[in-house]
CSV table of C-alpha atoms in Angstrom, one decimal:
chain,number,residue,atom,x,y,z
A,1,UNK,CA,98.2,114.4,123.7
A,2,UNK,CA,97.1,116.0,126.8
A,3,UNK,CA,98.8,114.6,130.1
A,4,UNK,CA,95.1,115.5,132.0
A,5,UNK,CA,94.8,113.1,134.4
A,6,UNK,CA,91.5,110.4,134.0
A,7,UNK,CA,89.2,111.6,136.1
A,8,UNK,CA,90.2,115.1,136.7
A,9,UNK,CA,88.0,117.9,137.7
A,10,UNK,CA,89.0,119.9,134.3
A,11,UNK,CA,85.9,121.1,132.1
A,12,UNK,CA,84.4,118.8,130.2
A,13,UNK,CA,83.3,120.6,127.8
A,14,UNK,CA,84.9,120.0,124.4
A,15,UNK,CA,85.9,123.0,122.4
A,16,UNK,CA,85.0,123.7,118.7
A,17,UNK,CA,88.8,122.6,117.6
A,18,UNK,CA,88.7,119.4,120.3
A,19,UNK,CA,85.6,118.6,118.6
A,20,UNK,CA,87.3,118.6,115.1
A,21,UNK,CA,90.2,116.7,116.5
A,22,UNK,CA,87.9,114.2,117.6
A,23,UNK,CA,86.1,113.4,114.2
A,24,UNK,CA,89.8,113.8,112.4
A,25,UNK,CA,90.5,110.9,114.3
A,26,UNK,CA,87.3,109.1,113.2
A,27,UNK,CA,87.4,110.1,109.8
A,28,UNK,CA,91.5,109.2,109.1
A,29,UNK,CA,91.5,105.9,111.4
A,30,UNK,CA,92.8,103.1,108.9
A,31,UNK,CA,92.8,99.5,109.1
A,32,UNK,CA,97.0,99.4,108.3
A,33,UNK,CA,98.3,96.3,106.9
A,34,UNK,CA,101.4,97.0,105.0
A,35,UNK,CA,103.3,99.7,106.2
A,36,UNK,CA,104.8,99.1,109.7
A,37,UNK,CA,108.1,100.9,110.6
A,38,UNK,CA,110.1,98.6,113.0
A,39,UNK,CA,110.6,101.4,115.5
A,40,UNK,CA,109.4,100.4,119.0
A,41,UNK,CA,106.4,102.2,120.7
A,42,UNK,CA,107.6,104.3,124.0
A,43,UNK,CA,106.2,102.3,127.2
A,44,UNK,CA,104.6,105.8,128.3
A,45,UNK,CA,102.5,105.9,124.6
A,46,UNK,CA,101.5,102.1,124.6
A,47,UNK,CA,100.3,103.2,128.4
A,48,UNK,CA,98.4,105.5,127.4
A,49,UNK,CA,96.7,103.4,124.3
A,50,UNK,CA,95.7,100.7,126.9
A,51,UNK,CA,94.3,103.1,129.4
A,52,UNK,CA,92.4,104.6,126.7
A,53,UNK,CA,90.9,101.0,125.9
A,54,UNK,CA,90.2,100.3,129.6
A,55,UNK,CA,88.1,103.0,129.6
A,56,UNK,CA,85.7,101.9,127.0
A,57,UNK,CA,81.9,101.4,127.9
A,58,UNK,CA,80.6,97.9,129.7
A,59,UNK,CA,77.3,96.5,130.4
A,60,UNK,CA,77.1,96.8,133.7
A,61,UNK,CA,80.9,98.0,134.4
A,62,UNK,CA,82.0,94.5,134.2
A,63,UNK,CA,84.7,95.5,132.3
A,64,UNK,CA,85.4,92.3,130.6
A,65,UNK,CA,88.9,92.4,128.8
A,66,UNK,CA,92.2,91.2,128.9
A,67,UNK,CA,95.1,93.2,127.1
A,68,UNK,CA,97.9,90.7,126.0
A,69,UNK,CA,100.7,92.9,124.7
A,70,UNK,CA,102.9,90.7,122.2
A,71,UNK,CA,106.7,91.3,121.0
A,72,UNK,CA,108.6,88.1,121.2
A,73,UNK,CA,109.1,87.6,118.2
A,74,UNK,CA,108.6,83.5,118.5
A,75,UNK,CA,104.7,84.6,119.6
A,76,UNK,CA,104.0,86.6,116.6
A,77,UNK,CA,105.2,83.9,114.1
A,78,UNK,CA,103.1,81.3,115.8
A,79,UNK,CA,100.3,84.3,115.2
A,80,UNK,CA,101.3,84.5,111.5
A,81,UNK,CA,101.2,80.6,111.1
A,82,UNK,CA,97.8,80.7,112.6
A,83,UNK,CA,97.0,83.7,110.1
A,84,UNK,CA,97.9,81.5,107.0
A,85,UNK,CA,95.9,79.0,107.7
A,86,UNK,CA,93.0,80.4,107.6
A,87,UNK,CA,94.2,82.6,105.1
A,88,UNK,CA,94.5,79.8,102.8
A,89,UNK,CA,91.1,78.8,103.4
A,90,UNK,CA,89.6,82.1,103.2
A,91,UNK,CA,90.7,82.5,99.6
A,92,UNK,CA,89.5,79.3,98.7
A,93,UNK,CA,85.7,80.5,99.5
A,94,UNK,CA,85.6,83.0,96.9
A,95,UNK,CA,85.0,82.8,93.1
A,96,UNK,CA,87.9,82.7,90.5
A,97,UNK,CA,88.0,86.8,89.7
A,98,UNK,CA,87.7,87.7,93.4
A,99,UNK,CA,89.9,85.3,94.9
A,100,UNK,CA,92.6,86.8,92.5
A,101,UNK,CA,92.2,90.0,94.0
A,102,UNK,CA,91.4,88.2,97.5
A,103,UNK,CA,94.9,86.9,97.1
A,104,UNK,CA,96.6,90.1,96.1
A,105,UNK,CA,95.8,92.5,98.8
A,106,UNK,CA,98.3,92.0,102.5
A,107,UNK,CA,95.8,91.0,105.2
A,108,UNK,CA,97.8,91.2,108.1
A,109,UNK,CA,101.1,92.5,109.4
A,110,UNK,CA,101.9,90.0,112.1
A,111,UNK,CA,105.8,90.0,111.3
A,112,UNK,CA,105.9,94.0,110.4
A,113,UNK,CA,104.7,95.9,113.5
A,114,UNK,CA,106.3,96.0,116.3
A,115,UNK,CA,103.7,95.0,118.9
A,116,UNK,CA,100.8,93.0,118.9
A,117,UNK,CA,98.0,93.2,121.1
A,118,UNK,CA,95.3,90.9,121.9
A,119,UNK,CA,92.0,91.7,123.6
A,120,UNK,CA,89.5,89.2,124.9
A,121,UNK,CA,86.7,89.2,126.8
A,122,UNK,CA,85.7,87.1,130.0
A,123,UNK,CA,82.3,86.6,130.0
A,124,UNK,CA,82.2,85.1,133.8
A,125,UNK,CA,83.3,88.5,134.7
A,126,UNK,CA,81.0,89.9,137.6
A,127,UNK,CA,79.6,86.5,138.1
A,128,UNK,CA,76.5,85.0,136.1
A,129,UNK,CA,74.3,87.7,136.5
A,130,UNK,CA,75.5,91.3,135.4
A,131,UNK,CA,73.7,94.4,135.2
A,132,UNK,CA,71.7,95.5,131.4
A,133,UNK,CA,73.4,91.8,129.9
A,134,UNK,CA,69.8,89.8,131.3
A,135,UNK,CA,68.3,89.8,128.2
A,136,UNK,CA,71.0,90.3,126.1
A,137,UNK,CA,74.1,88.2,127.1
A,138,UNK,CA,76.1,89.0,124.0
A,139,UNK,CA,76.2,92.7,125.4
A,140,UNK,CA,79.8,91.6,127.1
A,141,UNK,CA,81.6,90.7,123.8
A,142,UNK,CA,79.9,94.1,122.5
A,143,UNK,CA,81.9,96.2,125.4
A,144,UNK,CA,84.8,94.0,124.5
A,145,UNK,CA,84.9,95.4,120.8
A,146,UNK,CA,84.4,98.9,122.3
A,147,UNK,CA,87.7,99.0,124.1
A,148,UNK,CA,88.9,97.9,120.1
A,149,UNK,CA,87.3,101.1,119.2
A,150,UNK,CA,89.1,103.2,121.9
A,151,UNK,CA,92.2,101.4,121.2
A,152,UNK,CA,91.9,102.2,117.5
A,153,UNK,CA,91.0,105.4,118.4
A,154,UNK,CA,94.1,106.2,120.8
A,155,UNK,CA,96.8,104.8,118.3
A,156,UNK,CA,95.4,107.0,115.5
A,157,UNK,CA,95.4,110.2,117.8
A,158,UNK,CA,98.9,109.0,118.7
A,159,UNK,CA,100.1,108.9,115.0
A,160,UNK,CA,100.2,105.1,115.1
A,161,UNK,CA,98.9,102.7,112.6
A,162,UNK,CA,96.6,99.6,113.9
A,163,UNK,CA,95.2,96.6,111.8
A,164,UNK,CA,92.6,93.6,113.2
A,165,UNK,CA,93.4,90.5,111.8
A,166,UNK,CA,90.3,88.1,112.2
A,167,UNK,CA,91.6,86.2,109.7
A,168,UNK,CA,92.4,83.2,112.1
A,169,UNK,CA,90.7,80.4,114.1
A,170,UNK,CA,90.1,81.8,117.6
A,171,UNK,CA,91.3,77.9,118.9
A,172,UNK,CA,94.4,78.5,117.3
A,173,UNK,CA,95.0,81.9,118.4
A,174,UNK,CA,94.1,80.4,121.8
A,175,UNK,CA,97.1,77.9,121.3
A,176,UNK,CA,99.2,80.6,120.1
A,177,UNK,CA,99.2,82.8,123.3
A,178,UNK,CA,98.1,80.3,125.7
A,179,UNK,CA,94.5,81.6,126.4
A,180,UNK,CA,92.2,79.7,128.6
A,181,UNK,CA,89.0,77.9,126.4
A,182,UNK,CA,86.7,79.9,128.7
A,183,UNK,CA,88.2,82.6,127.7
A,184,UNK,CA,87.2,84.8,124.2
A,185,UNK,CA,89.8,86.1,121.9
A,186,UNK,CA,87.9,89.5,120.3
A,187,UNK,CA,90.7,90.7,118.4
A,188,UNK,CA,94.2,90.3,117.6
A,189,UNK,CA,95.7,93.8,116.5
A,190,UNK,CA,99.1,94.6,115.1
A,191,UNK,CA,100.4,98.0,116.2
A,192,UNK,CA,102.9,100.0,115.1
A,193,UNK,CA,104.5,104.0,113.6
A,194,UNK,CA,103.7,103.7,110.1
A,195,UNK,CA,105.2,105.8,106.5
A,196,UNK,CA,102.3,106.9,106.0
A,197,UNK,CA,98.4,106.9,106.5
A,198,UNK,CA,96.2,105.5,103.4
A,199,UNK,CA,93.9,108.3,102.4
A,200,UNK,CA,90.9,105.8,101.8
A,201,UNK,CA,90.5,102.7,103.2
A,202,UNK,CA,92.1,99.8,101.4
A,203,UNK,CA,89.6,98.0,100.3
A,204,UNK,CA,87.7,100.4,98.9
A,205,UNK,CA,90.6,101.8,97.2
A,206,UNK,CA,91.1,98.3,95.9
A,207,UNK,CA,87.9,98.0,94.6
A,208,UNK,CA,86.7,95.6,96.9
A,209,UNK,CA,83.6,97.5,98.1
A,210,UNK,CA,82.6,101.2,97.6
A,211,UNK,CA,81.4,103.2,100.8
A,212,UNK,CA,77.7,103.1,101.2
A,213,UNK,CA,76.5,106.5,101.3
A,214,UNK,CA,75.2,107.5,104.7
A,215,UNK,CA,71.2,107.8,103.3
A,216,UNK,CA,71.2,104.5,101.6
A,217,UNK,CA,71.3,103.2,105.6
A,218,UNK,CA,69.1,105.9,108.1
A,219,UNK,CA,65.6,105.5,108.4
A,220,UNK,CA,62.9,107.1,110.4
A,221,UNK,CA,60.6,105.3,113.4
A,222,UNK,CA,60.7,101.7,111.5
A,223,UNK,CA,62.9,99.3,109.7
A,224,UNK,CA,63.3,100.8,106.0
A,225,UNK,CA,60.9,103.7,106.3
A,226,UNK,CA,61.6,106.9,104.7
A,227,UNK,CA,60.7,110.2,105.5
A,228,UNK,CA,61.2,112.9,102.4
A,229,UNK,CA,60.1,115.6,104.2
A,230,UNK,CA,62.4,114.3,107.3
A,231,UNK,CA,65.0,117.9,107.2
A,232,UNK,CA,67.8,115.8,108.5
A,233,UNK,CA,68.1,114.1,104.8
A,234,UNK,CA,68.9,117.5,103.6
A,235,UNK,CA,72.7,116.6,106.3
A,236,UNK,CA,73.4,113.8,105.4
């Protein structure tokens, strides 16, 4: 990765091979699960992940998040003893055929990567009335999910595997790292070198769902209208 400093006065520009870097990293970004290496992430790399993440887009610049880097081990397994519970109860909620496959698949690896890393959001950030979130106060948890993105983004650019386990109560992972009640957990993501990079997502591999194709889902000027003279059908 480039040691350009944020901010610099360098071109901005993106070249026709930093383009294709960038949508290689979109299209091989993985949800990892089950195959974390135990070999620690250099300080100067998880740096860099985190800076990429604070420099995700915020209504208003209010920049809501909270990075809370886990490695004691003690942390994680209250973590994975949150993760089971609702784990447990998850599988219970679907039918007999898919809970058996529910049940087969590794949702989370807690115990297996060597970091973990918690972003929230603090939506009292900026005080009670922030710029472009008047109308639409959720727009604060939406920026918080967008420094997930750039996270996600920066460990896969890195050569380092990433999975979000929602799987869990957010009042237990409160309990578990000793966040505030005001304050919301977004995501709890377990980072880490991997063996090797699935070459479809998991689930769909698994036959969980299939990937929608991309003109089952675009429409043109209203909800669900189609256009079949529309030319950019003929890209898609």
């Amino acid at each position: 990765m480039s040691t350009m400093s944020v901010g610099s006065d360098a071109d901005a520009t993106f070249s026709d091979a930093e383009r294709d870097a960038v949508y290689k990293c979109i299209f091989n970004r993985r949800d990892v699960r089950s195959q974390f290496l135990p070999d620690p992430v250099p300080e100067d790399v998880l740096a860099r992940i985190l800076r990429a993440a604070h420099h995700a887009p915020s209504v208003g610049f209010m920049q809501p998040w909270d990075f809370i880097v886990v490695r004691d081990p003690a942390v994680k397994r209250r973590v994975h003893d949150a993760f089971k519970i609702a784990n447990d109860e998850a599988a219970s909620m679907f039918s007999d055929e898919r809970r058996q496959t529910y049940q087969s698949l590794k949702l989370a690896g807690i115990l297996d990567a060597p970091v973990g890393i918690c972003v929230t959001c603090d939506r009292s950030r900026s005080g009670p009335v922030v710029l472009g979130r008047t109308h639409q106060p959720e727009m604060d948890l939406y920026s918080a999910v967008c420094a997930v993105q750039n996270l996600w983004l920066a460990t896969r650019a890195e050569n380092i595997g990433l999975g979000w386990v929602s799987i869990v109560h957010p009042q237990h992972l409160r309990e578990a790292l000793g966040i505030p009640d005001s304050i919301v957990p977004i995501a709890y993501l377990c980072v880490g070198y991997v063996t090797h990079f699935l070459k479809r997502p998991e689930l769909e591999t698994a036959g969980w769902l299939p990937r929608m194709p991309l003109r089952d889902v675009v429409w043109f000027d209203q909800w669900h209208a189609e256009d079949g003279t529309e030319s950019l059908l003929q890209h898609l």
